[in-house]
Short mmCIF file of C-alpha atoms in Angstrom, two decimals:
data_model
loop_
_atom_site.label_atom_id
_atom_site.label_comp_id
_atom_site.label_asym_id
_atom_site.label_seq_id
_atom_site.Cartn_x
_atom_site.Cartn_y
_atom_site.Cartn_z
CA MET A 1 51.46 72.98 150.28
CA SER A 2 54.68 71.11 150.91
CA GLU A 3 54.97 67.34 150.70
CA ALA A 4 55.58 67.20 154.47
CA SER A 5 52.44 69.12 155.36
CA GLY A 6 49.17 67.53 156.38
CA GLY A 7 45.46 68.12 156.18
CA ARG A 8 42.82 67.43 153.58
CA SER A 9 44.77 68.72 150.56
CA ALA A 10 47.84 66.66 151.40
CA GLN A 11 45.72 63.55 151.91
CA LEU A 12 44.11 63.97 148.49
CA LYS A 13 47.50 64.49 146.86
CA HIS A 14 48.85 61.39 148.59
CA THR A 15 46.13 59.13 147.19
CA GLY A 16 47.26 59.84 143.63
CA LEU A 17 43.59 59.95 142.59
CA ARG A 18 42.18 62.62 140.28
CA PRO A 19 39.38 64.72 141.81
CA GLY A 20 36.27 65.59 139.83
CA TRP A 21 33.38 68.08 139.90
CA THR A 22 30.00 67.77 141.58
CA THR A 23 26.65 68.05 139.84
CA GLY A 24 26.31 71.39 141.65
CA ALA A 25 29.49 72.71 140.05
CA CYS A 26 28.36 71.46 136.62
CA ALA A 27 24.95 73.11 137.03
CA THR A 28 26.61 76.37 138.09
CA ALA A 29 28.80 76.34 134.99
CA ALA A 30 25.83 75.59 132.74
CA ALA A 31 23.69 78.29 134.38
CA THR A 32 26.49 80.85 134.06
CA ALA A 33 26.97 80.09 130.37
CA ALA A 34 23.25 80.07 129.61
CA TYR A 35 22.57 83.37 131.38
CA THR A 36 25.54 84.99 129.64
CA ALA A 37 24.10 83.87 126.30
CA LEU A 38 20.65 85.15 127.28
CA LEU A 39 22.11 88.62 127.90
CA THR A 40 24.73 88.77 125.13
CA GLY A 41 23.76 86.21 122.50
CA ASP A 42 27.04 84.33 122.94
CA PHE A 43 27.89 81.27 125.02
CA PRO A 44 31.28 81.40 126.79
CA ASP A 45 33.05 78.13 126.04
CA PRO A 46 34.77 77.04 128.13
CA VAL A 47 33.01 78.68 131.04
CA THR A 48 34.96 79.30 134.24
CA ILE A 49 33.41 79.40 137.70
CA THR A 50 34.75 80.02 141.21
CA LEU A 51 34.12 77.33 143.82
CA PRO A 52 33.70 77.93 147.58
CA LYS A 53 37.37 77.16 148.30
CA GLY A 54 38.66 79.38 145.50
CA GLN A 55 39.27 76.84 142.73
CA THR A 56 38.45 78.16 139.26
CA PRO A 57 37.72 75.16 137.00
CA ALA A 58 36.77 75.64 133.35
CA PHE A 59 33.99 73.54 131.82
CA ALA A 60 33.49 72.77 128.13
CA LEU A 61 29.91 73.07 126.90
CA THR A 62 28.29 70.14 125.14
CA VAL A 63 24.91 71.85 124.66
CA GLU A 64 24.25 75.42 123.46
CA GLU A 65 20.69 76.41 122.57
CA LEU A 66 19.33 79.94 122.28
CA SER A 67 15.65 80.48 121.53
CA GLU A 68 14.31 83.88 120.56
CA GLY A 69 10.73 82.97 121.43
CA GLY A 70 7.75 83.83 119.29
CA PRO A 71 4.00 83.21 119.03
CA GLU A 72 4.42 79.57 119.98
CA GLU A 73 6.64 80.54 122.93
CA PRO A 74 4.82 83.20 124.91
CA ALA A 75 7.36 82.90 127.73
CA GLY A 76 9.91 84.49 125.38
CA ARG A 77 13.64 84.19 125.10
CA ARG A 78 15.54 81.41 126.81
CA ALA A 79 18.97 79.83 126.71
CA THR A 80 20.15 76.32 127.55
CA ALA A 81 23.69 75.14 128.26
CA GLY A 82 24.87 71.65 129.12
CA VAL A 83 27.97 70.25 130.82
CA VAL A 84 29.04 66.60 131.11
CA LYS A 85 29.99 65.69 134.66
CA ASP A 86 33.54 64.44 135.20
CA ALA A 87 33.79 62.70 138.58
CA GLY A 88 37.54 62.16 138.25
CA ASP A 89 38.67 58.81 139.62
CA ASP A 90 35.62 58.43 141.84
CA PRO A 91 33.22 55.58 140.89
CA ASP A 92 30.29 57.99 140.95
CA VAL A 93 27.05 56.84 139.31
CA THR A 94 26.62 60.34 137.85
CA HIS A 95 30.01 60.32 136.09
CA GLY A 96 29.39 61.19 132.43
CA ALA A 97 25.88 62.52 133.06
CA LEU A 98 24.81 65.54 131.02
CA VAL A 99 23.64 68.38 133.30
CA ARG A 100 21.55 71.01 131.52
CA VAL A 101 20.30 74.37 132.74
CA THR A 102 17.69 76.45 130.90
CA VAL A 103 17.48 80.12 131.83
CA ARG A 104 14.34 82.16 131.17
CA ALA A 105 13.88 85.83 132.03
CA LEU A 106 11.28 86.71 134.67
CA PRO A 107 9.74 90.07 135.62
CA PRO A 108 11.90 92.44 137.71
CA GLY A 109 11.93 91.55 141.38
CA SER A 110 11.35 87.85 140.83
CA GLY A 111 14.85 86.81 141.88
CA VAL A 112 16.22 83.40 140.92
CA VAL A 113 13.56 80.67 140.81
CA PHE A 114 14.59 77.01 140.59
CA LYS A 115 12.61 74.35 138.74
CA ALA A 116 13.21 70.63 138.34
CA GLY A 117 13.49 69.58 134.73
CA PRO A 118 13.62 66.00 133.45
CA GLY A 119 15.96 63.85 135.50
CA VAL A 120 16.06 66.10 138.57
CA GLY A 121 14.05 65.00 141.58
CA THR A 122 11.44 66.77 143.67
CA VAL A 123 11.34 66.63 147.47
CA THR A 124 8.20 64.84 148.69
CA ARG A 125 9.01 64.18 152.37
CA PRO A 126 10.23 66.34 155.27
CA GLY A 127 13.62 65.89 156.89
CA LEU A 128 15.80 67.17 154.06
CA PRO A 129 17.44 70.63 153.81
CA LEU A 130 14.77 71.65 151.27
CA ASP A 131 11.04 72.14 151.69
CA VAL A 132 8.57 69.59 150.39
CA GLY A 133 7.70 70.41 146.78
CA GLU A 134 11.07 72.01 146.04
CA PRO A 135 13.35 70.77 143.24
CA ALA A 136 16.22 68.71 144.64
CA VAL A 137 18.85 71.39 144.06
CA ASN A 138 20.69 71.60 147.36
CA PRO A 139 21.39 74.86 149.22
CA VAL A 140 25.08 75.31 148.33
CA PRO A 141 24.59 74.77 144.57
CA ARG A 142 21.67 77.22 144.73
CA ARG A 143 23.88 79.81 146.37
CA LEU A 144 26.66 79.21 143.84
CA MET A 145 24.26 79.68 140.95
CA ARG A 146 22.72 82.83 142.43
CA ASP A 147 26.18 84.32 143.06
CA HIS A 148 27.43 83.57 139.55
CA LEU A 149 24.27 84.90 137.91
CA ALA A 150 24.57 88.11 139.93
CA GLN A 151 28.13 88.50 138.62
CA VAL A 152 26.97 87.94 135.04
CA ALA A 153 24.18 90.48 135.49
CA ALA A 154 26.63 93.04 136.87
CA ARG A 155 28.99 92.53 133.91
CA HIS A 156 26.34 92.72 131.22
CA GLY A 157 23.58 94.98 132.36
CA GLY A 158 23.97 96.12 135.92
CA GLY A 159 20.60 94.88 137.13
CA ALA A 160 19.55 91.96 139.28
CA ALA A 161 19.28 88.43 137.96
CA ASP A 162 15.53 87.80 137.70
CA VAL A 163 15.35 84.42 136.03
CA GLU A 164 13.90 80.95 136.15
CA LEU A 165 16.50 78.17 136.18
CA THR A 166 15.31 74.75 135.05
CA VAL A 167 17.93 72.15 135.95
CA SER A 168 17.79 68.74 134.27
CA VAL A 169 19.99 65.67 133.91
CA ASP A 170 19.77 63.39 130.90
CA HIS A 171 18.64 59.91 132.07
CA GLY A 172 18.62 61.24 135.63
CA GLU A 173 15.51 59.36 136.68
CA GLU A 174 17.10 56.08 135.62
CA ILE A 175 20.42 56.92 137.32
CA ALA A 176 18.59 57.89 140.52
CA ARG A 177 17.37 54.31 140.95
CA SER A 178 20.97 53.48 141.94
CA THR A 179 20.91 56.13 144.70
CA TRP A 180 19.05 56.59 147.98
CA ASN A 181 16.82 59.30 146.49
CA PRO A 182 13.65 57.19 146.08
CA ARG A 183 13.95 55.96 149.65
CA LEU A 184 14.36 59.53 150.93
CA GLY A 185 11.29 60.70 149.06
CA ILE A 186 13.18 62.53 146.30
CA LEU A 187 11.19 61.43 143.29
CA GLY A 188 11.68 61.88 139.58
CA GLY A 189 15.43 61.99 139.39
CA LEU A 190 18.75 62.98 140.92
CA SER A 191 19.74 65.63 143.43
CA ILE A 192 22.05 68.48 142.44
CA LEU A 193 24.68 68.24 145.16
CA GLY A 194 28.00 69.53 146.41
CA THR A 195 29.30 71.66 149.27
CA THR A 196 32.75 72.37 147.82
CA GLY A 197 32.11 71.67 144.14
CA VAL A 198 34.84 69.03 144.18
CA VAL A 199 34.31 65.26 144.11
CA VAL A 200 36.88 63.67 146.41
CA PRO A 201 37.78 60.35 144.75
CA TYR A 202 36.94 57.26 146.76
CA SER A 203 39.35 54.35 147.10
CA CYS A 204 39.42 52.29 150.29
CA SER A 205 43.10 51.41 150.25
CA ALA A 206 44.35 54.78 149.01
CA TRP A 207 42.23 56.80 151.41
CA ILE A 208 43.02 54.67 154.45
CA ASP A 209 46.69 54.97 153.59
CA SER A 210 46.28 58.75 153.43
CA ILE A 211 44.64 58.76 156.89
CA ARG A 212 47.63 56.91 158.32
CA ARG A 213 49.98 59.36 156.69
CA GLY A 214 47.96 62.23 158.14
CA VAL A 215 48.34 60.81 161.66
CA ASP A 216 52.07 60.35 161.11
CA VAL A 217 52.46 63.95 159.93
CA ALA A 218 50.51 65.30 162.90
CA ARG A 219 52.57 63.30 165.38
CA ALA A 220 55.85 64.33 163.71
CA ALA A 221 54.76 67.97 164.03
CA GLY A 222 54.20 67.46 167.76
CA ARG A 223 50.42 67.75 167.60
CA THR A 224 48.75 66.37 170.71
CA HIS A 225 45.17 67.04 169.57
CA VAL A 226 43.95 65.86 166.17
CA ALA A 227 40.49 65.76 164.61
CA GLY A 228 38.94 63.14 162.35
CA CYS A 229 36.45 64.92 160.10
CA THR A 230 33.93 63.51 157.63
CA GLY A 231 34.34 66.39 155.17
CA SER A 232 35.09 70.07 154.64
CA THR A 233 32.07 71.35 156.60
CA SER A 234 33.07 69.38 159.68
CA GLU A 235 36.66 70.58 159.26
CA LYS A 236 35.43 74.18 159.45
CA ALA A 237 33.34 73.38 162.52
CA VAL A 238 36.21 71.78 164.42
CA VAL A 239 38.63 74.58 163.49
CA ALA A 240 36.10 77.12 164.76
CA GLU A 241 35.73 75.11 167.97
CA TYR A 242 39.38 74.38 168.74
CA GLY A 243 41.54 76.43 166.36
CA LEU A 244 43.45 73.34 165.22
CA PRO A 245 46.10 73.83 162.51
CA GLU A 246 45.76 72.16 159.14
CA ASP A 247 48.23 69.39 159.90
CA ALA A 248 46.09 68.29 162.86
CA LEU A 249 43.06 67.68 160.61
CA LEU A 250 42.40 64.17 159.30
CA ASP A 251 39.96 63.81 156.44
CA MET A 252 38.57 60.46 157.52
CA GLY A 253 35.60 60.55 155.13
CA ASP A 254 33.60 57.41 155.87
CA PHE A 255 36.53 55.54 157.42
CA ALA A 256 36.05 56.17 161.15
CA GLY A 257 37.43 52.72 161.92
CA ALA A 258 40.66 53.43 160.05
CA VAL A 259 41.30 56.54 162.15
CA LEU A 260 40.55 54.80 165.43
CA LYS A 261 42.56 51.66 164.71
CA TYR A 262 45.64 53.58 163.57
CA ILE A 263 45.50 56.00 166.51
CA ARG A 264 45.16 52.99 168.81
CA ARG A 265 48.62 51.91 167.62
CA HIS A 266 50.00 55.45 167.30
CA PRO A 267 48.29 57.43 170.07
CA VAL A 268 47.88 61.16 170.51
CA ASP A 269 46.63 62.81 173.68
CA ARG A 270 43.26 63.80 172.27
CA LEU A 271 41.07 62.94 169.30
CA THR A 272 37.99 64.88 168.27
CA VAL A 273 35.61 63.17 165.86
CA CYS A 274 33.43 65.65 163.99
CA GLY A 275 30.81 64.95 161.35
CA GLY A 276 27.22 65.11 160.28
CA PHE A 277 24.61 63.92 162.76
CA ALA A 278 23.38 61.10 160.52
CA LYS A 279 26.87 59.75 159.80
CA LEU A 280 27.89 59.83 163.43
CA SER A 281 24.66 58.11 164.45
CA LYS A 282 26.04 55.15 162.47
CA LEU A 283 29.24 55.24 164.52
CA ALA A 284 27.11 55.41 167.68
CA ALA A 285 25.30 52.28 166.48
CA GLY A 286 28.63 50.46 166.12
CA HIS A 287 29.43 50.94 162.42
CA LEU A 288 33.04 51.80 161.62
CA ASP A 289 32.47 52.29 157.87
CA LEU A 290 30.01 55.16 157.46
CA HIS A 291 29.49 54.90 153.69
CA SER A 292 25.83 54.72 152.69
CA ALA A 293 26.45 51.56 150.66
CA ARG A 294 27.61 49.69 153.76
CA SER A 295 25.71 51.22 156.68
CA GLN A 296 22.44 53.09 157.07
CA VAL A 297 20.93 55.33 159.71
CA ASP A 298 19.05 53.09 162.14
CA LYS A 299 15.95 55.03 163.19
CA GLY A 300 15.03 52.27 165.66
CA PHE A 301 18.38 52.81 167.37
CA LEU A 302 17.73 56.56 167.44
CA ALA A 303 14.32 55.93 168.97
CA GLY A 304 16.01 53.95 171.76
CA LEU A 305 18.42 56.83 172.42
CA ALA A 306 15.48 59.25 172.42
CA ARG A 307 13.76 57.16 175.11
CA ARG A 308 16.93 57.37 177.19
CA GLY A 309 16.74 61.14 176.80
CA GLY A 310 13.19 61.33 178.09
CA ALA A 311 11.08 60.84 174.96
CA ASP A 312 7.67 59.32 175.50
CA GLU A 313 6.47 56.41 173.38
CA ALA A 314 4.61 58.65 170.95
CA LEU A 315 7.77 60.63 170.18
CA ALA A 316 9.92 57.49 170.07
CA SER A 317 7.52 56.02 167.50
CA GLN A 318 7.76 59.18 165.40
CA VAL A 319 11.57 58.98 165.53
CA ALA A 320 11.50 55.32 164.48
CA GLU A 321 9.33 56.24 161.47
CA ALA A 322 11.19 59.44 160.54
CA ASN A 323 12.26 59.84 156.92
CA THR A 324 15.85 60.84 157.74
CA GLY A 325 18.18 61.23 160.68
CA LEU A 326 17.73 65.00 160.37
CA ALA A 327 13.96 64.61 160.70
CA ALA A 328 14.47 62.51 163.84
CA LEU A 329 16.78 65.17 165.26
CA GLN A 330 14.25 67.92 164.54
CA LEU A 331 11.42 65.98 166.20
CA CYS A 332 13.49 65.53 169.35
CA ALA A 333 14.72 69.13 169.37
CA ALA A 334 11.13 70.36 169.26
CA ALA A 335 10.33 68.18 172.30
CA GLY A 336 13.45 69.19 174.24
CA VAL A 337 15.08 65.75 173.92
CA PRO A 338 18.88 66.12 173.41
CA LEU A 339 19.22 63.48 170.70
CA GLY A 340 22.31 65.13 169.22
CA ASP A 341 24.16 65.01 172.53
CA LEU A 342 23.07 61.40 173.08
CA VAL A 343 24.39 60.37 169.66
CA ALA A 344 27.68 62.21 170.30
CA ALA A 345 28.17 60.58 173.71
CA THR A 346 27.32 57.11 172.38
CA ALA A 347 29.64 57.57 169.39
CA ARG A 348 32.41 58.62 171.77
CA ASP A 349 31.87 55.47 173.82
CA GLN A 350 32.02 53.33 170.66
CA ALA A 351 35.26 55.05 169.68
CA LEU A 352 36.75 54.33 173.09
CA GLU A 353 35.86 50.66 172.69
CA VAL A 354 37.81 50.52 169.43
CA LEU A 355 40.75 52.30 171.06
CA ARG A 356 40.90 49.47 173.65
CA GLY A 357 42.44 51.48 176.44
CA ALA A 358 44.93 53.44 174.36
CA PRO A 359 45.86 56.68 176.17
CA VAL A 360 43.66 58.90 174.01
CA ALA A 361 40.87 61.19 175.25
CA VAL A 362 37.97 61.33 172.77
CA ASP A 363 35.18 63.81 172.21
CA VAL A 364 32.57 63.89 169.44
CA ILE A 365 30.85 66.84 167.74
CA CYS A 366 27.74 66.36 165.57
CA ILE A 367 26.83 69.05 163.05
CA ASP A 368 23.97 69.69 160.65
CA ARG A 369 24.40 70.33 156.93
CA ALA A 370 25.07 74.02 157.52
CA GLY A 371 27.86 73.24 159.97
CA ASN A 372 25.92 74.16 163.11
CA VAL A 373 26.75 72.08 166.18
CA VAL A 374 23.70 69.94 167.06
CA GLY A 375 25.33 67.58 169.53
CA ARG A 376 28.52 67.18 171.49
CA SER A 377 30.08 64.92 174.06
CA SER A 378 32.54 65.72 176.80
CA PRO A 379 36.06 64.30 176.38
CA ARG A 380 36.67 60.95 178.04
#
């Protein structure tokens, strides 16, 4: 990508900050190494994986353990590999954490079964993208691990990967106290996260500067429609919706206010704001910084919107007590209350207030974790 181009990659380059790897990427690397050792007796070190956007990082192993089993181990042979997480220049609480994966063979047809080891949480409340009782290993890292294990199986035996993966994080339960996991009902440790495998480094001044540069690049290229996106999943959603080119995409992250205030001074004809339902519910409630450390989903506010959409008091009370924004959305969807559209329309109106009459039409698209559109507003 040239220096004059725009989009997410150019913004990251402009910050000068070093990206890192998610816990999901680390767990995938550890699982790949451990399963290779289980089949061949040797641990690949470093171990290379392929991330959803095509990057191929290599990870050094800090733990290699191969057990042959025996009378005291009726479950038989197993292998454990560990990778230390490098979050780059992001002040991530999991930076330096040791992520371990133990692989144990299961009977044919079992598939890949995930278990929470020490330091990895278990889901105890609804409203998350995992069922209650499941280990807190999110859907994309699960898919990455399954895909990589299938590749290892094809290289070294030709069969399916029928294994149990126990994912653990040293001191994870202690680290998790500094996260929102306990409040969300994820108990016992951390979540294994990541949709791209890459940790985008967080710096207020650097990232806001990169947003401004992104707007400048889009305007210089003659773009009349730009999109402020909270991450890569929302980028994909807005490209699918409008076919915008890369230099019309602004990776606003949590800085909705920075996008709106700069576009107020440097207008374009149209701005689409696209992001996760929960994040954009914060914008709808008047927050311009969507980071979880500085704003939270207000379920009471969502209950008020649900009432406006026709919810009775029983449903409104359920929304106000919901565990997560997603749970509130699901309750309303089941009752035919368009909470997603109400959040999108209210977020659009908040954005227009910040724009203070600048000649910019705004629409908002809310998505779920899988990138499905769950709410939208008309342009105004």
